[in-house]
XYZ file of C-alpha atoms in Angstrom:
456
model
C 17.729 -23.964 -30.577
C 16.222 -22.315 -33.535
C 14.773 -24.234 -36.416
C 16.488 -24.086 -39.680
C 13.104 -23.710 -41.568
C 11.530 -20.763 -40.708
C 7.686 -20.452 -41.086
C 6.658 -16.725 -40.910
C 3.744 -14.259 -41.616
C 1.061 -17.085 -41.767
C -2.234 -15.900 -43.263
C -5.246 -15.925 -43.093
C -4.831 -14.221 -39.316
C -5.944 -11.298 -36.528
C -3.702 -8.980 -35.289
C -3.871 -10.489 -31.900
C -4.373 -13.924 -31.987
C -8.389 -14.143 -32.219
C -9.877 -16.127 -35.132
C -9.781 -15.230 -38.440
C -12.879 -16.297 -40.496
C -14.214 -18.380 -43.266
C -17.970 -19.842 -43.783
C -18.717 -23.235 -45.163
C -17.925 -24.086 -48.581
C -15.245 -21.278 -48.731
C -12.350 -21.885 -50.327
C -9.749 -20.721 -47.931
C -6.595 -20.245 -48.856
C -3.607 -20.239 -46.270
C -0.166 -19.079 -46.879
C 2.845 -18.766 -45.132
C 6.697 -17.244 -45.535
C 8.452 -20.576 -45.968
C 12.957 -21.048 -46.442
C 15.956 -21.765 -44.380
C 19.378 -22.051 -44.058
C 21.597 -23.608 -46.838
C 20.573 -24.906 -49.931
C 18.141 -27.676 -49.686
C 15.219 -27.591 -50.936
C 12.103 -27.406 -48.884
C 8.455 -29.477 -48.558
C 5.480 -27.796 -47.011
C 1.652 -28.774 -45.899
C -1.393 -27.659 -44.846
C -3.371 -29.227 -41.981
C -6.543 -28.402 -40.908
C -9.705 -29.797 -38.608
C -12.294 -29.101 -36.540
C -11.127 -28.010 -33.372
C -11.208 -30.524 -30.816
C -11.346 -32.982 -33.208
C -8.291 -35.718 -33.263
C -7.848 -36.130 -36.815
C -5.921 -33.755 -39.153
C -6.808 -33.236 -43.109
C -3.995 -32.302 -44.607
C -2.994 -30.937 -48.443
C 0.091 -29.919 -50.427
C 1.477 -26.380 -50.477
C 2.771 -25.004 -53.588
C 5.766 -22.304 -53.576
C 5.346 -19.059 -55.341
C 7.468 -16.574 -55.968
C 9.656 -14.956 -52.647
C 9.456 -17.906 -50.814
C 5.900 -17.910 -50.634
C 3.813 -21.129 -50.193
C 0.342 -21.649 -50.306
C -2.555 -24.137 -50.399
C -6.537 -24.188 -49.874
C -9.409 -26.085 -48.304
C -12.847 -25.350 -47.689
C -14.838 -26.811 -44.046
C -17.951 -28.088 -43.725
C -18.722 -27.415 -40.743
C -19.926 -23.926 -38.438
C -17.752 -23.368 -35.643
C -14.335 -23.119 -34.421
C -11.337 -24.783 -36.834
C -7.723 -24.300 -36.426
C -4.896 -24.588 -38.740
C -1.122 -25.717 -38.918
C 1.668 -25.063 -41.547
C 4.006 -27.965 -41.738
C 7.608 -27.739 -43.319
C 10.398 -29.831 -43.709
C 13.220 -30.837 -46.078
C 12.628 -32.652 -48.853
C 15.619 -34.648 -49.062
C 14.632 -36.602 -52.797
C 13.981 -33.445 -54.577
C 17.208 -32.063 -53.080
C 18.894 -34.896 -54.255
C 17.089 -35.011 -57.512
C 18.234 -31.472 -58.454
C 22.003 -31.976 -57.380
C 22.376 -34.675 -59.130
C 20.562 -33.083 -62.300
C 22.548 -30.370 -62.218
C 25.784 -32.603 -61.925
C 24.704 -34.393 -65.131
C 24.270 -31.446 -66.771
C 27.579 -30.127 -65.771
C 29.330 -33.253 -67.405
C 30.337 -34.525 -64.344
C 30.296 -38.324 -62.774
C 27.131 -38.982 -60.700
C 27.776 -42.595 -59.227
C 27.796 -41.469 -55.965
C 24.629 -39.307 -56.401
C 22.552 -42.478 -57.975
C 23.988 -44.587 -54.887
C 22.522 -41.767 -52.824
C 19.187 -41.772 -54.188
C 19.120 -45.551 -54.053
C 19.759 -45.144 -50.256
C 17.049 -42.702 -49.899
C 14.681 -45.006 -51.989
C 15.411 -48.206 -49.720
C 14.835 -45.776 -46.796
C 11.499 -45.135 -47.922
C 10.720 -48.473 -48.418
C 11.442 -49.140 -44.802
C 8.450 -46.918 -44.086
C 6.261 -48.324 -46.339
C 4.002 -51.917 -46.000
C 5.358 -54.971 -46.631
C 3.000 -55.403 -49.694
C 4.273 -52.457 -51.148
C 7.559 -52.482 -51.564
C 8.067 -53.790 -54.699
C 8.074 -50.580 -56.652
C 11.039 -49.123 -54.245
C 12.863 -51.955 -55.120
C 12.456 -51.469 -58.873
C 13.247 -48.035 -58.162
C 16.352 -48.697 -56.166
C 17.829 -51.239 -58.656
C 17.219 -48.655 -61.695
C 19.439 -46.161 -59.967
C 22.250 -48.593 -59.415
C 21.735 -49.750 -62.629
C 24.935 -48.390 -64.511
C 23.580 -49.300 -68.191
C 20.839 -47.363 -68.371
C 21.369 -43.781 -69.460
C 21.080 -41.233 -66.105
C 18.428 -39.498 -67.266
C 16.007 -42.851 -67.427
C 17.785 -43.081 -63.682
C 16.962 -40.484 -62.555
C 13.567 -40.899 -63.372
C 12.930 -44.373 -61.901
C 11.270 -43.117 -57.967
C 9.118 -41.036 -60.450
C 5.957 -43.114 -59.791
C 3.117 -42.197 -57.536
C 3.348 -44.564 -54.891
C 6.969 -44.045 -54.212
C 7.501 -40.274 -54.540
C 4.442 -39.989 -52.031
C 6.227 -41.853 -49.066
C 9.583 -40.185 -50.294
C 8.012 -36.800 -49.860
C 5.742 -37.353 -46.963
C 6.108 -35.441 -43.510
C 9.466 -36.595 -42.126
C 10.141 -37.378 -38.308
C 9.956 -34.531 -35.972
C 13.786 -34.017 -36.193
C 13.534 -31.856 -39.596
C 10.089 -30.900 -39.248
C 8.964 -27.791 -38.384
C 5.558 -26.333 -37.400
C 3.763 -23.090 -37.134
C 2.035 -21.976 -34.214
C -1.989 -23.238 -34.426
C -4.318 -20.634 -36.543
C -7.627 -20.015 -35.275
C -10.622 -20.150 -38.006
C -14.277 -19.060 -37.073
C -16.316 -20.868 -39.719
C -19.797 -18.941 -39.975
C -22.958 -20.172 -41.802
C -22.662 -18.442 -45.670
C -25.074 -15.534 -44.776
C -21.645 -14.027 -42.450
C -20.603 -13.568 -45.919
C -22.975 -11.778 -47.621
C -26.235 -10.488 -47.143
C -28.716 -8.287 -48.188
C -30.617 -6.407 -45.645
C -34.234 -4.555 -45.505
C -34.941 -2.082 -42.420
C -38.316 -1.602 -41.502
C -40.483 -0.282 -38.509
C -42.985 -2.622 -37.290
C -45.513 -0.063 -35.955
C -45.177 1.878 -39.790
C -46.307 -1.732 -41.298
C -49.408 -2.690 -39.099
C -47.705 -4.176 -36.336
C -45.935 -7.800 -36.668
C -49.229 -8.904 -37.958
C -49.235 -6.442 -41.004
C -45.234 -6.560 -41.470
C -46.006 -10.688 -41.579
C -48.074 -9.796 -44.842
C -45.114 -7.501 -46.233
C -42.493 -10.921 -46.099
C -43.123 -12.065 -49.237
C -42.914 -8.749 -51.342
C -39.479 -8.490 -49.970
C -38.639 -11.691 -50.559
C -39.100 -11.518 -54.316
C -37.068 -8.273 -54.206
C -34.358 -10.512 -53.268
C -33.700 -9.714 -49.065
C -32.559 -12.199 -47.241
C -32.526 -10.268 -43.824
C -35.312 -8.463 -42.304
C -33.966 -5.279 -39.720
C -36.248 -4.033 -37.238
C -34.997 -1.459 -34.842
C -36.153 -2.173 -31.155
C -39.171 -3.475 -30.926
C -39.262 -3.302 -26.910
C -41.600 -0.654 -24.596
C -40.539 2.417 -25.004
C -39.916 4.941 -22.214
C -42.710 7.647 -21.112
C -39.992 9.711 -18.767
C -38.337 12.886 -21.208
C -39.864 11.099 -24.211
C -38.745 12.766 -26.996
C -40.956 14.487 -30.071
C -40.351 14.686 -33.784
C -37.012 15.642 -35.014
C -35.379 15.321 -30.704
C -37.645 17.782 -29.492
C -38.611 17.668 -25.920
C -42.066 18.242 -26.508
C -43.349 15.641 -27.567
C -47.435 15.777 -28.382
C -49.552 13.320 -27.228
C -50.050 11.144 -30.724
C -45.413 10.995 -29.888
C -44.713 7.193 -29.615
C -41.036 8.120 -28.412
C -38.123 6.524 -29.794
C -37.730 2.889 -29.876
C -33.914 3.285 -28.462
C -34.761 4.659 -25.402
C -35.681 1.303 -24.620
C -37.867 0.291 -21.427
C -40.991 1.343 -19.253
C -43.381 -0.717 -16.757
C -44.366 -3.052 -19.479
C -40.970 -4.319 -19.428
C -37.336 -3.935 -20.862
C -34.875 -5.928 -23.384
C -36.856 -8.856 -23.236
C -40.602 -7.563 -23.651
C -42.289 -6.451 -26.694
C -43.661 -2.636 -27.151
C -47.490 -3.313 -26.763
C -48.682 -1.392 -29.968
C -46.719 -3.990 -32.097
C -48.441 -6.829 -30.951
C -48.007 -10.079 -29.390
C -45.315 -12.713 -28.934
C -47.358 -14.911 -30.322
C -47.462 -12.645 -33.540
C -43.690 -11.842 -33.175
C -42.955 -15.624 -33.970
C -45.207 -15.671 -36.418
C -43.296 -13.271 -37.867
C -40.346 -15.022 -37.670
C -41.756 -18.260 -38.965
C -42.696 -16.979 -42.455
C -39.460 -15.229 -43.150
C -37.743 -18.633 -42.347
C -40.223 -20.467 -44.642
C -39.185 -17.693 -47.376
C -35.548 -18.113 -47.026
C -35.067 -14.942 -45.146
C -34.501 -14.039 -41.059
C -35.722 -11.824 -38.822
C -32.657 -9.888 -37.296
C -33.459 -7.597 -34.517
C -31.432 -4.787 -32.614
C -29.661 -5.588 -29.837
C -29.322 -2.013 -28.220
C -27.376 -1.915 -24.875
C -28.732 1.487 -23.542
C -31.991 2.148 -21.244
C -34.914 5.010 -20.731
C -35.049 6.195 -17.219
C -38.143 3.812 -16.884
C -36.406 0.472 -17.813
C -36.666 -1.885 -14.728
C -32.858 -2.649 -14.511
C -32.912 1.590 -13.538
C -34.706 0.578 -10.690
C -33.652 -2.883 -9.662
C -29.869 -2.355 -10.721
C -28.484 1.460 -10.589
C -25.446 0.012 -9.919
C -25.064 -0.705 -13.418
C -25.638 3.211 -14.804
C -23.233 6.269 -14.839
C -23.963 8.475 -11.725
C -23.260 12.290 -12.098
C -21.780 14.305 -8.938
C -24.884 15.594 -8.269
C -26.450 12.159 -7.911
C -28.794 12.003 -11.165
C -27.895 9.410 -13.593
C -26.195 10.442 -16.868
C -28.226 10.540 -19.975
C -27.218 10.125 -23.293
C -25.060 13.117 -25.254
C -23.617 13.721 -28.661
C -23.191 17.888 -28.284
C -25.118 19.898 -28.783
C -27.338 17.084 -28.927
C -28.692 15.350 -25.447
C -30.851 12.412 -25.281
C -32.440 12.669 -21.708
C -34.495 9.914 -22.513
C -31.736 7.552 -23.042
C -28.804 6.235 -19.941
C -25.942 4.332 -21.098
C -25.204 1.131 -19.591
C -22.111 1.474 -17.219
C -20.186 -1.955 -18.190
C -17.655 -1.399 -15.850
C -19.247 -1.279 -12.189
C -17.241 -0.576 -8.955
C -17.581 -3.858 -7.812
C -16.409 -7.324 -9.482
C -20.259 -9.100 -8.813
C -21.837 -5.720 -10.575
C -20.124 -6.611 -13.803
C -20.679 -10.014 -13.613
C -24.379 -9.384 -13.110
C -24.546 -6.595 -15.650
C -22.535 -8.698 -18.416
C -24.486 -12.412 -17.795
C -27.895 -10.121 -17.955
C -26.909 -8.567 -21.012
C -26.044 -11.882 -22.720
C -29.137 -13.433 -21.940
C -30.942 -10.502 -23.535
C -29.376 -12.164 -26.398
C -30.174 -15.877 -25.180
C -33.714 -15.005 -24.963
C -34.344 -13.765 -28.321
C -32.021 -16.854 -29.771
C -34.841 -19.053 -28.175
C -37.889 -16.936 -30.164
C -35.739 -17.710 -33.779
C -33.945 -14.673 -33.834
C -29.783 -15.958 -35.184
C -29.001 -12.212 -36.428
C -28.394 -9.128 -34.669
C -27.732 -5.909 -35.635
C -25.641 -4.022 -32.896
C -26.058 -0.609 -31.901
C -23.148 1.328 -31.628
C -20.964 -1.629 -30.145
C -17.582 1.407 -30.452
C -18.980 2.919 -27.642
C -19.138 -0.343 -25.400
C -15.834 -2.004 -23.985
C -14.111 -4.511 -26.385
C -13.787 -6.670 -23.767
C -17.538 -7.634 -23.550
C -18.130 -7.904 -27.019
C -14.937 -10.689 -26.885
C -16.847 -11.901 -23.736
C -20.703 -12.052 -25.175
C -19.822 -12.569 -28.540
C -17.772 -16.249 -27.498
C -20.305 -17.271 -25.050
C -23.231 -17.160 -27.535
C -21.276 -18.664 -30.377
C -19.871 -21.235 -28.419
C -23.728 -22.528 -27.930
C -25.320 -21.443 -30.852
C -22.625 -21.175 -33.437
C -25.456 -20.125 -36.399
C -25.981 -16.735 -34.699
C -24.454 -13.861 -36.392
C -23.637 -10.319 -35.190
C -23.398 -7.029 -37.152
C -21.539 -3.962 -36.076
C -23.405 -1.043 -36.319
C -20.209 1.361 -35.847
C -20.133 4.213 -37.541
C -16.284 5.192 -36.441
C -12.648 4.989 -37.423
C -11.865 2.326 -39.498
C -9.475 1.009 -36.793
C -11.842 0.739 -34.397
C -14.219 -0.782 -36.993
C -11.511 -3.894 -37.557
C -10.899 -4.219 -33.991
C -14.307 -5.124 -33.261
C -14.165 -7.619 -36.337
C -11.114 -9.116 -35.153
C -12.873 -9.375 -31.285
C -15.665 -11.734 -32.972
C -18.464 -9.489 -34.984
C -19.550 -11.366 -38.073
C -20.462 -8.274 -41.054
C -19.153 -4.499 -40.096
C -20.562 -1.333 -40.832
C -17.511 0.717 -43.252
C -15.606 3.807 -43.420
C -16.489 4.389 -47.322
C -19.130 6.591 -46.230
C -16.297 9.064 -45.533
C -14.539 8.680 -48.636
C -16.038 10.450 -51.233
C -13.519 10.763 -54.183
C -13.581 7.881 -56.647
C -9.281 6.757 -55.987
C -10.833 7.325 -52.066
C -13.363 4.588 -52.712
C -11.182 2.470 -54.831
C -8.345 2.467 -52.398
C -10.769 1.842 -49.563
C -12.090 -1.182 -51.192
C -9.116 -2.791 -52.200
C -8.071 -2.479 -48.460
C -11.339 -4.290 -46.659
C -11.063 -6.720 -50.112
C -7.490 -7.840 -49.830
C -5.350 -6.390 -47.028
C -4.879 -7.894 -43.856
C -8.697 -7.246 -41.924
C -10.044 -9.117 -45.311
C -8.854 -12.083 -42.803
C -11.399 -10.871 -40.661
C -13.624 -8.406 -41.110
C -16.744 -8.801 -43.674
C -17.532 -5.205 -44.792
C -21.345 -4.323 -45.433
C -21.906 -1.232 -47.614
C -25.432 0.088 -46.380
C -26.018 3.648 -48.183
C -26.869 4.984 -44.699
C -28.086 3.791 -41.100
């Protein structure tokens, strides 16, 4: 049977059911489509909690104009919350306005103060024993037929009655909204302000260590480094892509792996793990993080080529595929194939790549800057993305995706904390405008967190 009171368009929301976000300490303010058949008037809340937890908080919703209700709260906590838009009739106000209107009109309203003494005695029924006396103040006001109607009408006007008068009602004329997904992040998700620098340019961890605080007072919060894993010796690249590279060419960092090791070893020439945490030590005693770049892609001298070429694209001739943006190639880069022949393959491919991640959690590391995640399957972002958050709900990821701005608030609706933007592309001030009020207030703003950097 369908509800009379329809609860519709419920915000804040994804497209497809996944969480929409908040941090702690953000006001977040839900509304919701609220009205129904008839003329009654109508009562709404907001409830919210921690999910899993078994108690709700709850708060009033106001109505605005076109049926629109809305009300706020903030949570404490980092991690998953979920929502709930309760609505029901509110019989007293109902009541109240009739019987106003009735006055008003000229016309007798006996039988509308018996009514509301009825309603009053029913809420008394509901409240404690100790408090009932005010209901029965209220209750003898309205019958009593000496005192102007306008005094009777105010007499359930008090605090402690209207609140059990206009409390949630029994589940007969209640009705309630499907439960809203929240991911609550830690307030850097919200906004941050990022420095990218190369290790090897700075002396190695040990000199970039010495850097920290000059940033610092420039007012960064997050520290970028681009991979800072072996890089590959097989078609290393030169200056500018060439493919002749001398012998002073260090490669590039994203064609990631050799025999001293892959995603979870550090390129020799930037120095030790013992340095590395250093690093990441002072920028935490500074009030800024280390994020590093989390880079799904492999040289032809990464181990998994060897131990795994299961999990790489093979061309017909048998070589693996390397890396291509035409005209451009990158032979010393092969793109991870995330969707193997067989079942296990995947499995394998997806668990390794997550604890990539899992390993670099353990070292300090609660940011990462993604590397073209567009051109990886949605699927294990989703995947990756809930299994690290689900243990270490403080780590953060940022999309690196330089692509259609559909694309971009997919993969901020599949879990990504900040987003690379389209306003690159939109070079006409009304262009920019328009594209700010859309990531600002439309619908992704439910979602996605938009990161202006000038360039990658």
């Amino acid at each position: 049977m369908i509800n009379p009171i329809a609860i519709e368009n419920v915000r804040p929301r994804t497209p497809d059911g996944f969480p929409a976000k908040a941090v702690t300490g953000q006001v977040v303010t839900v509304s919701a489509d609220i009205f129904r058949d008839g003329h009654d008037l109508l009562a709404a809340q907001l409830a919210w909690r921690p999910k899993g937890s078994k108690m709700w908080q709850t708060a009033p919703m106001s109505e605005l104009p076109n049926h629109r209700w809305e009300a706020a709260f903030s949570a404490a906590d980092v991690g998953l919350h979920e929502f709930v838009v309760r609505a029901w009739t509110d019989a007293y106000a109902t009541w109240r306005k009739g019987a106003l209107l009735k006055h008003q009109a000229g016309q007798d309203v006996a039988v509308e103060m018996e009514e509301g003494a009825l309603l009053v005695e029913a809420a008394s029924a509901r409240a404690k024993a100790k408090d009932r006396a005010p209901f029965e103040q209220a209750a003898e006001m309205l019958r009593n037929k000496y005192l102007p109607v306008e005094n009777r009408l105010e007499a359930a006007e008090v605090p402690e009655v209207l609140a059990v008068l206009r409390a949630t009602p029994a589940k007969k004329d209640l009705s309630i909204s499907s439960s809203m997904p929240l991911w609550v992040d830690r307030p850097r998700a919200l906004f941050s302000s990022w420095y990218e620098l190369f290790p090897r340019s700075n002396g190695g961890f040990a000199g970039t260590t010495k850097r920290l605080a000059a940033l610092a007072e420039m007012g960064f919060d997050v520290i970028y480094l681009p991979p800072i894993h072996p890089i590959g010796v097989t078609d290393r690249k030169g200056k500018n892509n060439t493919t002749t590279p001398g012998p002073d060419d260090v490669g590039s960092p994203w064609a990631i792996g050799s025999a001293a090791g892959g995603h979870t070893a550090i390129d020799p020439g930037l120095g030790t793990f013992e340095e590395f945490d250093a690093l990441v030590e002072e920028a935490h005693a500074l009030g800024m993080e280390i994020s590093l770049d989390y880079a799904l892609q492999c040289s032809p001298d990464h181990p998994w080529v060897t131990d795994h070429p299961e999990w790489f694209h093979r061309r017909p001739d048998g070589s693996i595929k390397f890396a291509e943006n035409p005209p451009k190639k990158y032979q010393d880069i092969y793109p991870i194939n995330f969707w193997p022949d067989k079942d296990e393959d995947r499995d394998a491919l997806w668990r390794e790549c997550r604890d990539v991640l899992e390993f670099w959690i353990e070292r300090g590391v609660k940011f990462f800057r993604v590397d073209n995640p567009h051109t990886k399957p949605l699927a294990f972002w989703a995947w990756v993305i809930r299994k690290i958050q689900s243990k270490h709900p403080d780590v953060l990821f940022l999309a690196e995706a330089f692509t259609h701005p559909k694309m971009m608030a997919r993969l901020a609706e599949v879990g990504f904390s900040q987003s690379y933007t389209y306003f690159t592309w939109r070079t006409a001030k009304q262009e920019l405008a328009e594209y700010a009020l859309e990531v600002a207030q439309g619908p992704a703003s439910d979602y996605m967190r938009p990161n202006f950097w000038p360039n990658t």
